[in-house]
Coordinates of C-alpha atoms in Angstrom, one line a residue:
M1 CA -11.0 9.0 36.9
E2 CA -8.7 11.9 36.1
R3 CA -9.2 13.3 32.6
I4 CA -7.3 16.2 31.1
S5 CA -7.8 18.0 27.8
T6 CA -5.1 18.8 25.3
D7 CA -4.7 19.6 21.7
I8 CA -2.3 16.8 20.9
L9 CA -1.4 13.5 22.6
I10 CA 1.9 12.1 21.3
A11 CA 2.5 8.4 22.1
G12 CA 6.3 7.7 22.0
G13 CA 9.2 9.4 23.7
G14 CA 11.9 8.5 21.2
V15 CA 13.8 11.1 19.1
A16 CA 10.8 11.5 16.7
G17 CA 8.2 11.8 19.5
L18 CA 10.3 14.3 21.5
T19 CA 11.0 16.3 18.4
A20 CA 7.2 16.4 17.6
A21 CA 6.5 17.6 21.1
A22 CA 9.0 20.4 20.8
A23 CA 7.8 21.4 17.4
F24 CA 4.1 21.5 18.2
G25 CA 4.7 23.0 21.6
T26 CA 6.8 25.8 20.1
A27 CA 4.0 26.4 17.6
G28 CA 1.7 27.1 20.5
F29 CA -0.3 23.8 20.7
R30 CA -1.0 22.2 24.0
V31 CA 0.9 18.9 24.0
T32 CA 0.9 15.8 26.2
I33 CA 3.6 13.3 25.4
I34 CA 3.9 9.8 27.0
D35 CA 6.3 6.9 26.9
P36 CA 6.3 3.8 29.1
T37 CA 10.1 3.9 29.3
P38 CA 11.8 7.1 30.6
P39 CA 14.5 8.3 28.2
V40 CA 18.1 7.4 28.9
T41 CA 20.1 10.6 28.6
T42 CA 23.7 9.5 29.3
G43 CA 25.9 7.4 27.0
D44 CA 27.2 5.0 29.6
A45 CA 23.9 4.1 31.3
E46 CA 22.2 0.7 30.8
G47 CA 19.7 0.9 28.0
S48 CA 21.4 3.9 26.4
D49 CA 20.8 4.2 22.6
L50 CA 24.3 4.1 21.1
R51 CA 23.1 4.7 17.6
T52 CA 23.6 8.1 16.0
T53 CA 21.4 10.2 13.8
A54 CA 22.5 12.3 10.8
F55 CA 20.2 15.3 10.4
L56 CA 20.1 16.4 6.8
Q57 CA 19.6 20.1 5.9
P58 CA 15.8 20.2 5.9
A59 CA 15.8 18.4 9.2
Q60 CA 18.2 20.9 10.7
Q61 CA 15.9 23.7 9.7
F62 CA 12.9 21.9 11.3
L63 CA 14.9 21.5 14.5
E64 CA 15.8 25.1 14.5
A65 CA 12.2 26.2 14.2
A66 CA 11.4 23.9 17.2
G67 CA 14.0 25.6 19.4
L68 CA 16.2 22.5 19.4
W69 CA 19.1 23.3 17.1
T70 CA 20.8 25.9 19.4
R71 CA 21.0 23.1 22.0
L72 CA 22.3 20.5 19.5
A73 CA 24.7 22.5 17.3
P74 CA 27.6 22.5 19.8
Y75 CA 27.7 18.6 19.7
A76 CA 27.1 18.1 16.0
A77 CA 29.7 16.7 13.6
P78 CA 29.1 18.0 10.0
L79 CA 28.8 15.6 7.1
Q80 CA 30.5 17.3 4.1
I81 CA 31.1 14.2 1.9
M82 CA 29.3 10.9 1.6
R83 CA 31.9 8.4 0.4
I84 CA 31.0 5.0 -1.0
V85 CA 33.8 2.3 -1.1
D86 CA 33.1 -1.0 -2.8
I87 CA 35.7 -3.7 -1.9
G88 CA 33.6 -6.6 -3.0
T89 CA 35.5 -7.2 -6.2
E90 CA 39.2 -6.9 -7.2
A91 CA 38.4 -3.6 -8.9
H92 CA 37.9 -1.5 -5.7
V93 CA 35.8 1.6 -6.3
T94 CA 35.7 4.8 -4.3
R95 CA 33.3 7.6 -5.1
D96 CA 32.7 10.8 -3.2
F97 CA 29.4 12.7 -3.2
N98 CA 30.4 16.2 -2.0
A99 CA 27.7 18.6 -0.7
A100 CA 29.6 21.5 -2.3
D101 CA 28.3 20.3 -5.7
I102 CA 24.7 21.3 -4.6
S103 CA 25.0 23.5 -1.5
E104 CA 27.1 25.8 0.6
L105 CA 26.2 23.8 3.6
P106 CA 27.1 20.2 4.6
F107 CA 24.7 17.4 3.7
G108 CA 23.9 17.2 7.4
W109 CA 25.2 16.9 11.0
N110 CA 25.6 13.7 13.1
L111 CA 24.7 13.4 16.8
P112 CA 24.5 10.5 19.3
N113 CA 20.9 9.5 20.0
W114 CA 21.3 9.5 23.8
L115 CA 22.5 13.1 23.6
L116 CA 19.5 14.0 21.4
R117 CA 17.2 12.7 24.1
R118 CA 19.0 14.7 26.8
E119 CA 18.8 18.0 24.9
M120 CA 15.2 17.4 23.7
V121 CA 13.9 16.6 27.2
A122 CA 15.6 19.8 28.4
R123 CA 13.8 21.8 25.6
L124 CA 10.4 20.4 26.6
A125 CA 11.0 21.5 30.2
E126 CA 11.2 25.1 28.8
L127 CA 7.7 24.9 27.2
P128 CA 4.8 25.4 29.7
N129 CA 2.3 24.1 27.2
V130 CA 4.1 20.7 26.9
D131 CA 3.4 18.0 29.5
F132 CA 5.9 15.2 29.3
R133 CA 5.0 12.0 31.2
P134 CA 7.8 9.5 31.1
G135 CA 7.0 6.1 32.6
I136 CA 3.4 6.3 31.4
G137 CA 2.2 4.3 28.4
F138 CA -0.7 4.1 26.0
T139 CA -3.4 1.6 26.8
R140 CA -6.4 2.3 24.5
M141 CA -8.3 5.0 22.7
L142 CA -11.8 5.8 21.7
A143 CA -12.3 8.3 18.8
R144 CA -15.3 10.6 19.0
R145 CA -16.5 13.4 16.7
N146 CA -14.5 16.2 18.2
E147 CA -11.8 14.4 20.2
T148 CA -10.2 11.0 21.1
I149 CA -10.3 9.7 24.7
V150 CA -7.0 8.0 25.4
T151 CA -6.6 5.8 28.5
L152 CA -3.1 5.7 29.9
S153 CA -1.3 3.0 31.9
D154 CA -1.8 4.9 35.1
S155 CA -5.6 4.8 34.5
S156 CA -5.7 8.5 33.8
Q157 CA -7.3 9.7 30.6
V158 CA -6.5 12.4 28.0
A159 CA -9.0 14.0 25.7
A160 CA -7.1 15.0 22.6
R161 CA -8.1 16.6 19.3
L162 CA -5.3 14.7 17.6
V163 CA -3.4 11.6 18.6
I164 CA 0.1 11.2 17.0
G165 CA 1.5 7.6 17.0
A166 CA 5.2 8.0 17.2
D167 CA 5.6 4.8 19.2
G168 CA 7.9 2.7 17.0
R169 CA 7.7 -0.2 14.6
N170 CA 5.4 -2.2 17.0
S171 CA 3.2 0.8 17.5
A172 CA 0.4 0.3 20.0
V173 CA -1.5 3.2 18.6
R174 CA -1.3 1.7 15.1
Q175 CA -2.5 -1.7 16.4
T176 CA -5.4 -0.1 18.4
A177 CA -6.4 1.8 15.2
G178 CA -6.6 -1.6 13.4
I179 CA -3.9 -0.6 10.8
G180 CA -1.8 -3.4 9.4
V181 CA 1.7 -3.3 7.9
K182 CA 3.7 -4.8 5.1
T183 CA 7.0 -6.0 6.5
M184 CA 10.1 -7.1 4.5
R185 CA 12.8 -9.0 6.3
Y186 CA 16.5 -9.5 5.2
G187 CA 17.9 -11.8 7.8
Q188 CA 20.2 -8.9 8.8
K189 CA 21.1 -7.2 12.0
A190 CA 23.1 -4.0 12.6
L191 CA 25.8 -3.6 15.1
T192 CA 26.2 -0.1 16.4
F193 CA 29.2 1.3 18.3
A194 CA 31.7 4.1 18.4
V195 CA 35.5 3.9 17.6
T196 CA 38.5 6.1 17.6
H197 CA 41.0 5.9 14.8
D198 CA 44.3 7.4 13.7
A199 CA 43.3 9.0 10.4
P200 CA 41.0 12.1 10.6
H201 CA 37.6 11.6 9.2
D202 CA 37.6 15.0 7.6
N203 CA 33.8 15.2 8.0
I204 CA 33.4 12.3 5.6
S205 CA 30.8 9.6 6.1
T206 CA 32.3 6.4 4.6
E207 CA 30.1 3.5 3.5
I208 CA 32.1 0.4 2.8
H209 CA 30.5 -2.4 0.8
R210 CA 31.6 -6.0 0.6
S211 CA 28.8 -8.5 1.4
G212 CA 26.2 -8.9 4.2
G213 CA 25.5 -5.2 4.2
P214 CA 27.5 -1.9 4.5
F215 CA 30.0 -1.0 7.1
T216 CA 29.5 2.7 7.7
L217 CA 31.7 5.2 9.6
V218 CA 29.9 8.4 10.4
P219 CA 31.9 11.4 11.9
L220 CA 31.6 12.3 15.5
P221 CA 33.4 15.0 17.5
D222 CA 36.9 13.9 18.8
H223 CA 37.0 11.5 21.7
D224 CA 39.9 12.1 24.2
G225 CA 41.8 14.0 21.6
K226 CA 41.4 11.3 18.8
P227 CA 39.3 11.3 15.7
C228 CA 36.0 9.4 16.5
S229 CA 33.3 7.9 14.3
A230 CA 30.0 6.1 14.9
V231 CA 29.8 2.7 13.2
V232 CA 26.8 0.9 11.8
W233 CA 27.8 -2.6 10.7
M234 CA 25.1 -4.5 8.9
E235 CA 25.6 -8.3 8.7
H236 CA 23.6 -11.5 8.3
G237 CA 21.9 -12.2 11.6
A238 CA 23.9 -15.1 12.8
E239 CA 27.2 -13.4 12.0
A240 CA 26.1 -10.2 13.8
N241 CA 25.3 -12.2 16.9
R242 CA 28.7 -13.9 16.7
L243 CA 30.5 -10.6 16.4
A244 CA 28.5 -9.1 19.2
A245 CA 29.6 -11.9 21.5
L246 CA 33.4 -11.5 20.8
D247 CA 35.6 -10.0 23.4
A248 CA 36.9 -6.4 22.7
P249 CA 40.3 -7.4 21.1
A250 CA 38.7 -10.0 18.8
F251 CA 35.9 -7.7 17.9
E252 CA 38.3 -4.9 17.1
A253 CA 40.3 -7.2 14.9
A254 CA 37.1 -8.2 13.0
A255 CA 36.1 -4.5 12.6
N256 CA 39.5 -3.6 11.3
D257 CA 39.4 -6.4 8.7
R258 CA 35.9 -5.3 7.6
S259 CA 36.9 -1.6 7.4
A260 CA 40.0 -2.5 5.3
Y261 CA 42.0 -0.2 7.6
L262 CA 40.7 2.8 5.7
Y263 CA 40.9 4.9 8.8
G264 CA 43.8 3.0 10.4
P265 CA 43.3 0.8 13.4
L266 CA 39.9 1.1 15.0
K267 CA 39.6 1.2 18.8
L268 CA 36.3 0.4 20.5
V269 CA 35.2 3.3 22.8
S270 CA 31.6 2.4 23.5
R271 CA 29.3 -0.6 24.3
R272 CA 28.0 -2.5 21.3
S273 CA 24.3 -2.9 20.5
V274 CA 22.4 -5.0 18.0
W275 CA 19.3 -4.0 16.1
P276 CA 17.2 -6.1 13.6
I277 CA 17.0 -4.7 10.1
I278 CA 13.6 -4.6 8.3
S279 CA 11.6 -2.5 5.9
Q280 CA 8.0 -1.8 6.9
I281 CA 5.2 0.4 5.6
A282 CA 1.8 0.9 7.4
H283 CA -1.2 0.2 5.2
D284 CA -2.7 3.6 6.2
L285 CA -1.1 6.6 7.8
T286 CA -4.3 7.8 9.5
A287 CA -7.4 6.7 11.5
P288 CA -10.1 8.8 13.0
R289 CA -8.4 11.7 14.9
T290 CA -5.1 9.8 14.6
A291 CA -1.9 10.2 12.5
L292 CA 1.1 7.8 12.3
V293 CA 4.6 9.2 12.0
A294 CA 8.2 7.9 12.0
E295 CA 8.6 4.1 12.6
A296 CA 5.0 3.7 13.4
A297 CA 4.4 4.5 9.8
H298 CA 7.6 3.4 8.1
V299 CA 10.8 1.5 8.8
M300 CA 13.9 1.1 6.6
P301 CA 17.5 -0.1 6.8
P302 CA 20.0 2.6 8.0
I303 CA 21.3 3.5 4.5
G304 CA 21.7 7.1 3.2
A305 CA 20.5 8.7 6.5
Q306 CA 16.9 8.5 5.3
G307 CA 15.1 7.0 8.3
L308 CA 14.7 9.8 10.9
N309 CA 14.9 12.4 8.2
M310 CA 11.9 11.0 6.6
S311 CA 10.2 10.9 10.0
L312 CA 10.8 14.6 10.4
R313 CA 9.3 15.2 7.0
D314 CA 6.2 13.5 8.4
L315 CA 6.2 15.9 11.3
S316 CA 6.9 18.9 9.1
C317 CA 3.9 18.1 6.9
L318 CA 1.6 17.5 9.9
L319 CA 2.7 20.7 11.6
D320 CA 2.2 22.8 8.4
L321 CA -1.3 21.5 8.1
A322 CA -2.0 22.1 11.8
V323 CA -0.6 25.7 11.8
A324 CA -2.5 26.6 8.5
Q325 CA -5.8 25.7 10.1
P326 CA -5.6 25.2 13.8
D327 CA -9.3 25.0 14.2
Q328 CA -9.3 21.9 11.9
L329 CA -6.7 20.0 14.0
G330 CA -7.4 16.3 13.8
V331 CA -10.4 16.5 11.4
S332 CA -10.7 14.0 8.5
A333 CA -9.9 16.6 5.8
M334 CA -6.6 17.4 7.5
L335 CA -5.6 13.8 8.0
D336 CA -6.6 12.9 4.4
S337 CA -4.3 15.7 3.2
Y338 CA -1.5 14.4 5.4
A339 CA -1.8 10.9 4.0
R340 CA -2.0 12.2 0.4
K341 CA 1.1 14.3 0.8
R342 CA 3.2 11.8 2.6
H343 CA 2.4 8.3 1.2
P344 CA 4.1 8.7 -2.2
D345 CA 7.3 9.9 -0.7
I346 CA 7.3 7.2 1.9
K347 CA 6.7 4.5 -0.7
L348 CA 9.4 5.8 -3.0
R349 CA 12.1 6.0 -0.4
V350 CA 11.3 2.7 1.4
T351 CA 11.3 1.0 -2.0
G352 CA 14.6 2.7 -3.0
I353 CA 16.4 1.9 0.2
D354 CA 15.1 -1.7 0.1
A355 CA 16.7 -2.1 -3.4
L356 CA 20.0 -0.5 -2.2
N357 CA 20.1 -2.8 0.8
R358 CA 19.5 -6.0 -1.3
A359 CA 22.3 -4.9 -3.5
S360 CA 24.6 -4.3 -0.5
I361 CA 23.9 -7.8 0.8
A362 CA 24.9 -9.5 -2.4
G363 CA 27.7 -12.1 -2.0
S364 CA 28.1 -13.7 -5.4
P365 CA 30.9 -12.3 -7.6
T366 CA 28.4 -11.5 -10.4
A367 CA 26.1 -9.5 -8.1
Q368 CA 29.0 -7.7 -6.6
A369 CA 30.4 -6.8 -10.0
L370 CA 27.0 -5.4 -11.0
R371 CA 26.8 -3.3 -7.8
T372 CA 30.3 -1.9 -8.6
K373 CA 29.3 -1.0 -12.1
G374 CA 26.1 0.6 -10.8
I375 CA 28.0 2.8 -8.4
T376 CA 30.4 3.9 -11.2
A377 CA 27.6 4.6 -13.6
L378 CA 25.5 6.6 -11.2
Y379 CA 28.4 8.7 -10.1
G380 CA 29.9 9.2 -13.6
V381 CA 27.0 11.4 -15.0
A382 CA 27.2 14.7 -13.2
P383 CA 23.5 15.7 -13.5
V384 CA 22.5 12.2 -12.2
R385 CA 24.9 12.5 -9.3
R386 CA 23.5 15.9 -8.4
T387 CA 19.9 14.7 -8.7
L388 CA 20.7 11.8 -6.4
M389 CA 22.2 14.1 -3.8
Q390 CA 19.2 16.5 -3.9
M391 CA 16.8 13.5 -3.6
G392 CA 18.8 12.3 -0.6
L393 CA 18.3 15.7 1.1
G394 CA 14.5 15.3 0.6
A395 CA 13.7 16.7 -2.9
G396 CA 10.9 15.1 -4.7

């Protein structure tokens, strides 16, 4: 049976796993990355991930260190203002959180997930110490004193000093390690798609609240000469399924109604995809010679651009520990330090986004009125507003 040796085995070839491979590879570690499904790297291909990711400032710095940002920057749409619009009551409220209040840079930059995969795969091809094996999955692992033996779906084996589970919310690495999860369900799904519109987005991400969940328009570069935005539309599950089944004209009419025509008429320019909305936290972040990151460790609703940015904070923490003591890669002291540093932040942010999502779902007039008052109160005190924005960027 073939067996190779490596420093790090990464299970999961999504955006988080590919970023991890680029980051650890750029730092000089030998990396093997696997995923049973080869990445789809064009927007119109079957199975393409039509969601977008907003990389906040700390994430951009991490991507730059991994040799990724120079590839991504030409396609990135800056996010200068985060706008919250509450139309759930007669007293419509609009509040702008402007990055200029706390920084000379935008809050972040938005990119399509399929394009991220394309550029990240190209970056891995530049790194001779990274072995990317698309189409090969994780089967099982056996932790030993100095390494873990991982058996792959093609019957080959990898001896790794550290296994990183970046294989999603149903992580096989996590399950093999015997780590359970706490899951919170909302009965929601998210519709994701792209639209063009008449009004320029002016680098403003607009989150529109009514009931069922937010309707968020996130800036993208122009499409065929027209302003373009990615949309995440969160709704009760049955309603999301109904909307997804509508023909394009009927769907556009529903989207225009839900957006309150804030950007003018919306024109669908992509396929639609539907994703279940949950919150989830792994009971533990580590096992012998194993660390969980990204959705293998935590899942949250797509509010405030926290999901993948929190995943990159996992990777940044793990990489810092590995670079500080490369001879201690994968040992229990390193993994204990990783869990100790990351668990409080994960718990705080998952709990906070859970509360925000429950408030956004609210359909009763009383709950909607409370939500509107809450937005007004938080925005109205300048130090509180600035603190919230700094926390959104990753401050403790």
